Amino acid sequence: MQKIAELMRAKAVELLQSSKAERVLAWRAGEFFYDNAPAAFNDVDACQEIVYNEFCPANLAKYLIEATKQQKKTVVFLKPCDTYGVNQLLKDHRIKREYFYAVGTPCSGMLDVKKIKELGAKAITQITCEDNKVIVETPYGTKEFAKEEVLLDKCMMCKGNEYKIADEELGEKLEPIQFVGDRFAAVKAIEAMSAEERFAFWQEELSKCIRCNACRDICPACSCEQCIFDNQEAPVGGKAAADDVEEQLFHLIRAYHVAGRCVGCGECARVCPQGVKLGLLNLKFIKDINQFYGAYQAGEDATTPSPLVSYKENDPEAEEAVQRRG
Amino acid sequence: MLKITLDNLPKLLAALSELGELQVPCENKSGKVDFEKWNAEKRPRFDITLTSKSAKDLFFPQVEDLLAFKTKGKNLSIEQIMPSDKKVILMGVRACDIKSFELLDKVFLKDPVDTYYKARRENTLIIGMACSEPEETCFCGSFGIDATAPGGDVTTWITKDALYWQANTEAGKTLTEKVADLMEEAEASKVEEQAAVTKAVLEKMPLANFKVAGKIPQDELKTFNSKIWEEISAGCLSCCTCTYVCPTCHCYDIRDYAVSDNHTERYRCWDSCLASDFTKMAHGNPRKTKVERFRQRYMHKLVYFPNNNEGDFACVGCGRCLQKCPVNLNIVKVAKALEVSEDV
Ligand code: SF4
Ligand code: SF4
Ligand code: SF4
Ligand code: SF4
């Protein structure tokens, strides 16, 4: 990963110097090894601060909205999974192709510091990654984890190492995380519940929410100029975890609104400070769409219309859909 | 100093819960540890250094009703909805969070006094707990807070086998008298030993030498106009995570909710200066861009608040924003950038 960071810095400098772009979106180091932050780099000197390692999970796609608004041609480094979000934003006409230059950036899976901590590493002073080992230093001793144990949930559902949009690719593609099992297994378990159980499950899950809106704000499919939940005229408070019904409505409306546009990037679940299992809701929609209209992956390209906004004669009628679902 | 073995701790908790509503860090249904009302089925998690959310909810809940307006024919009645006057014993509060109450007091108990906050604050007894396993994100020391001596009405320390107990205030002493039977006299040596170990660990933490006082230019206009803001705020999502988990953030909004045609409730809820509709007036939000809103949060914490409050920063170094910001922006990054910025 260190080599990739060097390539990124060189590429960023080259593109700025050749006037192909005015600014660069990448990651900047934090206080600890694991807290790299998405950042804008405006000149060649600043580009020396670009970092890349196993702790760059944030998708930079959404910052392209800002780039489009400012009409500033921006270099953006995209991991394979990030490219889906970019395509979706293009399809939704929220970003313009002429304002960004996409550089495909190899990834071999991002790590989850929360998992590392849950596995008992307290007061982390250093993390080193070697092949499939993650070595964590703390004042209480060194801990070693297997990479699979501490991968981010979203990386366990890796979509592969292809870039769905890129002006160029950096270095060689890396081996993607091999996804094992059924990605809808958890959704199926919920479908198998009785209506009452399911209601209780979601009620409990969604009542954890504190309405910080981080899930919405990071989502490449949530890109409205003004979110309906930020509407002051509405009688309900968009940022008040006032009562359970409102939280549930927020999540249901959001899930419906991104249905067919959700790229399954898993960012919403990753950023939630309360650990709400948001991915399940989106996966349910993805599963149903696949079942009713044939396999569809949002963000695969920037043109194919979503099955939910296109009509085909053989689309199932509502009743049929219910039957097909079983 | 008194002590009780950890085996007997549930007895002490049971006794305390007879004297008031006992709130302790417990694992909740999210798998997160937060302050919750204790009962015999709940296992307190004093092993966790920091609760996921801060303890400010206990005095300043995320949502609370203030008034009810009711109409009957042509008559309008207005009722104040006061918090219940139950006694609360808040146990297991860390040094940083205890300091945050002092800061919130400066906001809510100054004239005009916030009666809702005051009612809860006065009904709550605070049992502090010394840290023994600080996290790398902790930097309470940067604000002169001693993690091993948290204060509160009573201070407690937990070692491998016992909980040590020391009353500090009159209220703390009165409480101690009621539960002293369950405990035995103890020497302070164990506690001192533990404190020395904790301090040695704190010194090894990445933020051990991070200081704020004297480092950040307190000239409001200069810092306001610093060129760091544009660049550093670029990654911010304008969510409210940092504000909501922060023990010292205290902004709120007041809204009306129509319960029915003749019944409206006025409530307040947490707000964040990062939100696009914050302090929105007829002409819109006075801070139109993310850069301005982001700057406001940190100017408030690092410059305005200390300028108005005898140099106290509106941060206690709990590190929650370091742990929770989805894009890893936080007050440490901002303070360091301000410090090195030549233009301020
Ligand atoms: S997974 Fe979540 S963040 Fe990603 S596109 Fe779907 S709803 Fe948005
Ligand atoms: S990120 Fe989590 S807590 Fe915040 S609004 Fe979304 S679900 Fe709620
Ligand atoms: S600093 Fe981080 S937590 Fe705070 S509003 Fe910005 S993105 Fe959200
Ligand atoms: S700004 Fe961050 S570190 Fe400071 S008190 Fe708030 S949450 Fe804690």
CSV table of N, CA and C in Angstrom, one decimal, chain A residues 173-271:
chain,number,residue,atom,x,y,z
A,173,LYS,N,-3.7,-4.0,-10.5
A,173,LYS,CA,-4.9,-4.3,-9.7
A,173,LYS,C,-4.4,-5.3,-8.6
A,174,LEU,N,-5.0,-5.2,-7.4
A,174,LEU,CA,-4.7,-6.1,-6.3
A,174,LEU,C,-5.8,-7.2,-6.2
A,175,GLU,N,-5.4,-8.2,-5.6
A,175,GLU,CA,-6.3,-9.4,-5.4
A,175,GLU,C,-7.5,-8.9,-4.6
A,176,PRO,N,-8.8,-9.0,-5.1
A,176,PRO,CA,-9.9,-8.5,-4.3
A,176,PRO,C,-10.2,-9.5,-3.1
A,177,ILE,N,-10.9,-9.1,-2.1
A,177,ILE,CA,-11.3,-10.0,-1.1
A,177,ILE,C,-12.3,-11.0,-1.7
A,178,GLN,N,-12.1,-12.2,-1.4
A,178,GLN,CA,-13.0,-13.2,-2.0
A,178,GLN,C,-14.2,-13.3,-1.1
A,179,PHE,N,-15.4,-13.0,-1.7
A,179,PHE,CA,-16.6,-13.1,-0.9
A,179,PHE,C,-17.1,-14.5,-0.8
A,180,VAL,N,-17.3,-15.0,0.4
A,180,VAL,CA,-17.8,-16.3,0.5
A,180,VAL,C,-19.2,-16.3,1.1
A,181,GLY,N,-20.1,-17.2,0.7
A,181,GLY,CA,-21.4,-17.2,1.3
A,181,GLY,C,-22.4,-16.4,0.5
A,182,ASP,N,-23.6,-16.3,1.1
A,182,ASP,CA,-24.7,-15.6,0.5
A,182,ASP,C,-24.8,-14.2,1.0
A,183,ARG,N,-24.7,-13.2,0.2
A,183,ARG,CA,-24.8,-11.9,0.7
A,183,ARG,C,-26.2,-11.5,1.2
A,184,PHE,N,-27.1,-12.3,0.9
A,184,PHE,CA,-28.5,-12.0,1.3
A,184,PHE,C,-28.9,-12.8,2.5
A,185,ALA,N,-28.0,-13.6,3.1
A,185,ALA,CA,-28.3,-14.5,4.2
A,185,ALA,C,-29.0,-13.8,5.3
A,186,ALA,N,-28.5,-12.6,5.7
A,186,ALA,CA,-29.1,-11.9,6.9
A,186,ALA,C,-30.5,-11.4,6.5
A,187,VAL,N,-30.6,-11.0,5.3
A,187,VAL,CA,-32.0,-10.5,4.8
A,187,VAL,C,-33.0,-11.7,4.9
A,188,LYS,N,-32.5,-12.8,4.4
A,188,LYS,CA,-33.4,-14.0,4.4
A,188,LYS,C,-33.8,-14.4,5.8
A,189,ALA,N,-32.9,-14.2,6.7
A,189,ALA,CA,-33.2,-14.6,8.1
A,189,ALA,C,-34.4,-13.7,8.6
A,190,ILE,N,-34.3,-12.4,8.2
A,190,ILE,CA,-35.4,-11.5,8.7
A,190,ILE,C,-36.7,-11.8,7.9
A,191,GLU,N,-36.6,-12.1,6.7
A,191,GLU,CA,-37.8,-12.5,5.9
A,191,GLU,C,-38.5,-13.7,6.5
A,192,ALA,N,-37.7,-14.6,7.1
A,192,ALA,CA,-38.3,-15.8,7.7
A,192,ALA,C,-39.0,-15.5,9.0
A,193,MET,N,-38.8,-14.3,9.5
A,193,MET,CA,-39.5,-14.0,10.8
A,193,MET,C,-41.0,-13.8,10.6
A,194,SER,N,-41.7,-13.9,11.7
A,194,SER,CA,-43.2,-13.6,11.6
A,194,SER,C,-43.3,-12.0,11.5
A,195,ALA,N,-44.4,-11.5,11.0
A,195,ALA,CA,-44.6,-10.1,10.9
A,195,ALA,C,-44.3,-9.4,12.2
A,196,GLU,N,-44.8,-10.0,13.3
A,196,GLU,CA,-44.6,-9.4,14.6
A,196,GLU,C,-43.1,-9.3,15.0
A,197,GLU,N,-42.4,-10.4,14.8
A,197,GLU,CA,-41.0,-10.5,15.1
A,197,GLU,C,-40.2,-9.4,14.3
A,198,ARG,N,-40.6,-9.4,13.0
A,198,ARG,CA,-39.9,-8.5,12.1
A,198,ARG,C,-40.1,-7.0,12.6
A,199,PHE,N,-41.3,-6.7,12.9
A,199,PHE,CA,-41.7,-5.4,13.4
A,199,PHE,C,-40.8,-5.0,14.6
A,200,ALA,N,-40.8,-6.0,15.6
A,200,ALA,CA,-40.1,-5.8,16.8
A,200,ALA,C,-38.6,-5.6,16.5
A,201,PHE,N,-38.1,-6.4,15.5
A,201,PHE,CA,-36.6,-6.3,15.2
A,201,PHE,C,-36.3,-4.9,14.7
A,202,TRP,N,-37.1,-4.4,13.8
A,202,TRP,CA,-36.8,-3.1,13.2
A,202,TRP,C,-37.0,-2.0,14.2
A,203,GLN,N,-38.1,-2.2,15.0
A,203,GLN,CA,-38.3,-1.1,16.0
A,203,GLN,C,-37.1,-1.0,16.9
A,204,GLU,N,-36.6,-2.1,17.3
A,204,GLU,CA,-35.5,-2.0,18.2
A,204,GLU,C,-34.2,-1.5,17.5
A,205,GLU,N,-34.0,-2.0,16.3
A,205,GLU,CA,-32.8,-1.6,15.6
A,205,GLU,C,-32.9,-0.1,15.3
A,206,LEU,N,-34.0,0.4,14.8
A,206,LEU,CA,-34.0,1.8,14.4
A,206,LEU,C,-34.1,2.8,15.6
A,207,SER,N,-34.6,2.3,16.7
A,207,SER,CA,-34.7,3.2,17.9
A,207,SER,C,-33.3,3.5,18.4
A,208,LYS,N,-32.2,2.9,17.9
A,208,LYS,CA,-30.9,3.2,18.4
A,208,LYS,C,-30.5,4.6,17.8
A,209,CYS,N,-31.1,4.9,16.7
A,209,CYS,CA,-30.7,6.1,15.9
A,209,CYS,C,-30.7,7.4,16.7
A,210,ILE,N,-29.7,8.2,16.6
A,210,ILE,CA,-29.7,9.5,17.2
A,210,ILE,C,-29.9,10.7,16.2
A,211,ARG,N,-30.3,10.3,15.0
A,211,ARG,CA,-30.6,11.3,14.0
A,211,ARG,C,-29.4,12.3,13.7
A,212,CYS,N,-28.2,11.8,13.7
A,212,CYS,CA,-27.1,12.6,13.3
A,212,CYS,C,-27.0,12.9,11.8
A,213,ASN,N,-27.7,12.0,11.1
A,213,ASN,CA,-27.8,12.1,9.6
A,213,ASN,C,-26.5,11.8,8.9
A,214,ALA,N,-25.5,11.2,9.6
A,214,ALA,CA,-24.3,10.8,8.9
A,214,ALA,C,-24.5,9.8,7.8
A,215,CYS,N,-25.5,8.9,8.0
A,215,CYS,CA,-25.7,7.9,7.0
A,215,CYS,C,-26.2,8.5,5.7
A,216,ARG,N,-27.0,9.5,5.9
A,216,ARG,CA,-27.6,10.3,4.7
A,216,ARG,C,-26.4,11.1,4.1
A,217,ASP,N,-25.7,11.7,4.9
A,217,ASP,CA,-24.7,12.7,4.4
A,217,ASP,C,-23.5,12.0,3.6
A,218,ILE,N,-23.3,10.7,4.0
A,218,ILE,CA,-22.2,10.1,3.3
A,218,ILE,C,-22.6,9.3,2.0
A,219,CYS,N,-23.9,9.1,1.9
A,219,CYS,CA,-24.5,8.2,0.9
A,219,CYS,C,-24.4,8.8,-0.5
A,220,PRO,N,-23.8,8.1,-1.5
A,220,PRO,CA,-23.8,8.7,-2.8
A,220,PRO,C,-25.1,8.7,-3.6
A,221,ALA,N,-26.1,8.0,-3.0
A,221,ALA,CA,-27.4,8.0,-3.6
A,221,ALA,C,-28.3,9.1,-2.9
A,222,CYS,N,-27.9,9.6,-1.8
A,222,CYS,CA,-28.6,10.7,-1.1
A,222,CYS,C,-28.0,12.0,-1.5
A,223,SER,N,-28.5,12.6,-2.6
A,223,SER,CA,-27.7,13.7,-3.0
A,223,SER,C,-28.7,14.9,-3.3
A,224,CYS,N,-29.9,14.9,-2.7
A,224,CYS,CA,-30.8,16.0,-3.0
A,224,CYS,C,-30.2,17.3,-2.6
A,225,GLU,N,-30.5,18.4,-3.3
A,225,GLU,CA,-30.1,19.7,-3.0
A,225,GLU,C,-30.5,20.0,-1.5
A,226,GLN,N,-31.7,19.8,-1.2
A,226,GLN,CA,-32.1,19.9,0.2
A,226,GLN,C,-33.0,18.7,0.5
A,227,CYS,N,-32.5,18.1,1.6
A,227,CYS,CA,-33.2,16.8,2.0
A,227,CYS,C,-34.5,17.2,2.6
A,228,ILE,N,-35.5,16.4,2.4
A,228,ILE,CA,-36.9,16.6,2.9
A,228,ILE,C,-36.9,16.7,4.4
A,229,PHE,N,-35.9,16.0,5.0
A,229,PHE,CA,-35.8,16.0,6.5
A,229,PHE,C,-35.2,17.2,7.0
A,230,ASP,N,-34.7,18.1,6.2
A,230,ASP,CA,-34.1,19.4,6.6
A,230,ASP,C,-35.1,20.5,6.4
A,231,ASN,N,-36.3,20.1,6.1
A,231,ASN,CA,-37.4,21.1,5.8
A,231,ASN,C,-37.9,21.7,7.1
A,232,GLN,N,-37.7,23.0,7.3
A,232,GLN,CA,-38.1,23.7,8.5
A,232,GLN,C,-39.7,23.8,8.6
A,233,GLU,N,-40.3,23.7,7.4
A,233,GLU,CA,-41.8,23.9,7.4
A,233,GLU,C,-42.4,22.6,7.9
A,234,ALA,N,-41.7,21.5,7.9
A,234,ALA,CA,-42.3,20.2,8.3
A,234,ALA,C,-42.6,20.2,9.8
A,235,PRO,N,-43.7,19.6,10.2
A,235,PRO,CA,-44.0,19.7,11.6
A,235,PRO,C,-43.1,18.8,12.4
A,236,VAL,N,-42.3,17.9,11.8
A,236,VAL,CA,-41.5,17.1,12.6
A,236,VAL,C,-40.0,17.6,12.5
A,237,GLY,N,-39.3,17.2,13.5
A,237,GLY,CA,-37.9,17.7,13.5
A,237,GLY,C,-37.0,16.7,12.9
A,238,GLY,N,-36.3,17.1,11.8
A,238,GLY,CA,-35.4,16.2,11.1
A,238,GLY,C,-34.2,15.8,11.9
A,239,LYS,N,-33.8,16.6,12.9
A,239,LYS,CA,-32.6,16.3,13.7
A,239,LYS,C,-32.9,15.9,15.1
A,240,ALA,N,-34.2,15.7,15.4
A,240,ALA,CA,-34.5,15.4,16.8
A,240,ALA,C,-34.9,13.9,16.8
A,241,ALA,N,-34.2,13.2,17.6
A,241,ALA,CA,-34.7,11.8,17.8
A,241,ALA,C,-35.9,11.8,18.7
A,242,ALA,N,-36.9,12.5,18.2
A,242,ALA,CA,-38.1,12.8,19.0
A,242,ALA,C,-38.9,11.6,19.4
A,243,ASP,N,-39.3,10.8,18.5
A,243,ASP,CA,-39.9,9.5,18.9
A,243,ASP,C,-39.6,8.5,17.8
A,244,ASP,N,-39.9,7.3,18.2
A,244,ASP,CA,-39.5,6.1,17.4
A,244,ASP,C,-40.2,6.2,16.0
A,245,VAL,N,-41.4,6.7,16.0
A,245,VAL,CA,-42.1,6.6,14.7
A,245,VAL,C,-41.3,7.5,13.7
A,246,GLU,N,-40.8,8.7,14.1
A,246,GLU,CA,-40.1,9.5,13.2
A,246,GLU,C,-38.8,8.9,12.7
A,247,GLU,N,-38.1,8.2,13.6
A,247,GLU,CA,-36.9,7.6,13.2
A,247,GLU,C,-37.2,6.5,12.2
A,248,GLN,N,-38.2,5.8,12.5
A,248,GLN,CA,-38.5,4.7,11.6
A,248,GLN,C,-38.9,5.2,10.2
A,249,LEU,N,-39.7,6.3,10.2
A,249,LEU,CA,-40.1,6.9,9.0
A,249,LEU,C,-38.9,7.4,8.2
A,250,PHE,N,-38.0,8.1,8.9
A,250,PHE,CA,-36.8,8.6,8.3
A,250,PHE,C,-36.1,7.5,7.5
A,251,HIS,N,-35.9,6.3,8.2
A,251,HIS,CA,-35.1,5.3,7.6
A,251,HIS,C,-35.9,4.6,6.5
A,252,LEU,N,-37.2,4.5,6.7
A,252,LEU,CA,-38.0,3.8,5.6
A,252,LEU,C,-38.0,4.7,4.4
A,253,ILE,N,-38.3,6.0,4.6
A,253,ILE,CA,-38.3,6.9,3.5
A,253,ILE,C,-37.0,6.9,2.7
A,254,ARG,N,-35.9,7.0,3.5
A,254,ARG,CA,-34.6,7.0,2.9
A,254,ARG,C,-34.3,5.8,2.1
A,255,ALA,N,-34.7,4.6,2.7
A,255,ALA,CA,-34.5,3.4,2.0
A,255,ALA,C,-35.3,3.3,0.7
A,256,TYR,N,-36.5,3.8,0.7
A,256,TYR,CA,-37.3,3.8,-0.5
A,256,TYR,C,-36.7,4.7,-1.5
A,257,HIS,N,-36.3,5.9,-1.0
A,257,HIS,CA,-35.8,6.9,-1.9
A,257,HIS,C,-34.5,6.4,-2.6
A,258,VAL,N,-33.7,5.6,-2.0
A,258,VAL,CA,-32.4,5.2,-2.6
A,258,VAL,C,-32.6,3.8,-3.3
A,259,ALA,N,-33.8,3.3,-3.2
A,259,ALA,CA,-34.0,1.9,-3.8
A,259,ALA,C,-33.8,2.0,-5.3
A,260,GLY,N,-33.0,1.1,-5.8
A,260,GLY,CA,-32.7,1.2,-7.3
A,260,GLY,C,-31.5,2.1,-7.6
A,261,ARG,N,-31.1,2.9,-6.6
A,261,ARG,CA,-30.0,3.8,-6.8
A,261,ARG,C,-28.9,3.5,-5.7
A,262,CYS,N,-29.3,2.8,-4.7
A,262,CYS,CA,-28.3,2.4,-3.7
A,262,CYS,C,-27.3,1.4,-4.4
A,263,VAL,N,-26.0,1.8,-4.3
A,263,VAL,CA,-25.0,1.0,-4.9
A,263,VAL,C,-24.5,-0.2,-4.0
A,264,GLY,N,-25.0,-0.2,-2.8
A,264,GLY,CA,-24.5,-1.2,-1.9
A,264,GLY,C,-23.1,-1.0,-1.4
A,265,CYS,N,-22.7,0.2,-1.2
A,265,CYS,CA,-21.3,0.5,-0.9
A,265,CYS,C,-21.1,0.3,0.6
A,266,GLY,N,-22.2,0.2,1.4
A,266,GLY,CA,-22.0,0.0,2.8
A,266,GLY,C,-21.5,1.1,3.7
A,267,GLU,N,-21.4,2.3,3.0
A,267,GLU,CA,-20.9,3.4,3.8
A,267,GLU,C,-21.8,3.9,4.9
A,268,CYS,N,-23.2,3.8,4.6
A,268,CYS,CA,-24.1,4.2,5.7
A,268,CYS,C,-23.9,3.4,6.9
A,269,ALA,N,-23.8,2.1,6.8
A,269,ALA,CA,-23.6,1.3,8.0
A,269,ALA,C,-22.3,1.6,8.7
A,270,ARG,N,-21.3,1.8,7.8
A,270,ARG,CA,-19.9,2.0,8.4
A,270,ARG,C,-19.9,3.3,9.2
A,271,VAL,N,-20.5,4.4,8.8
A,271,VAL,CA,-20.4,5.6,9.5
A,271,VAL,C,-21.3,5.8,10.7
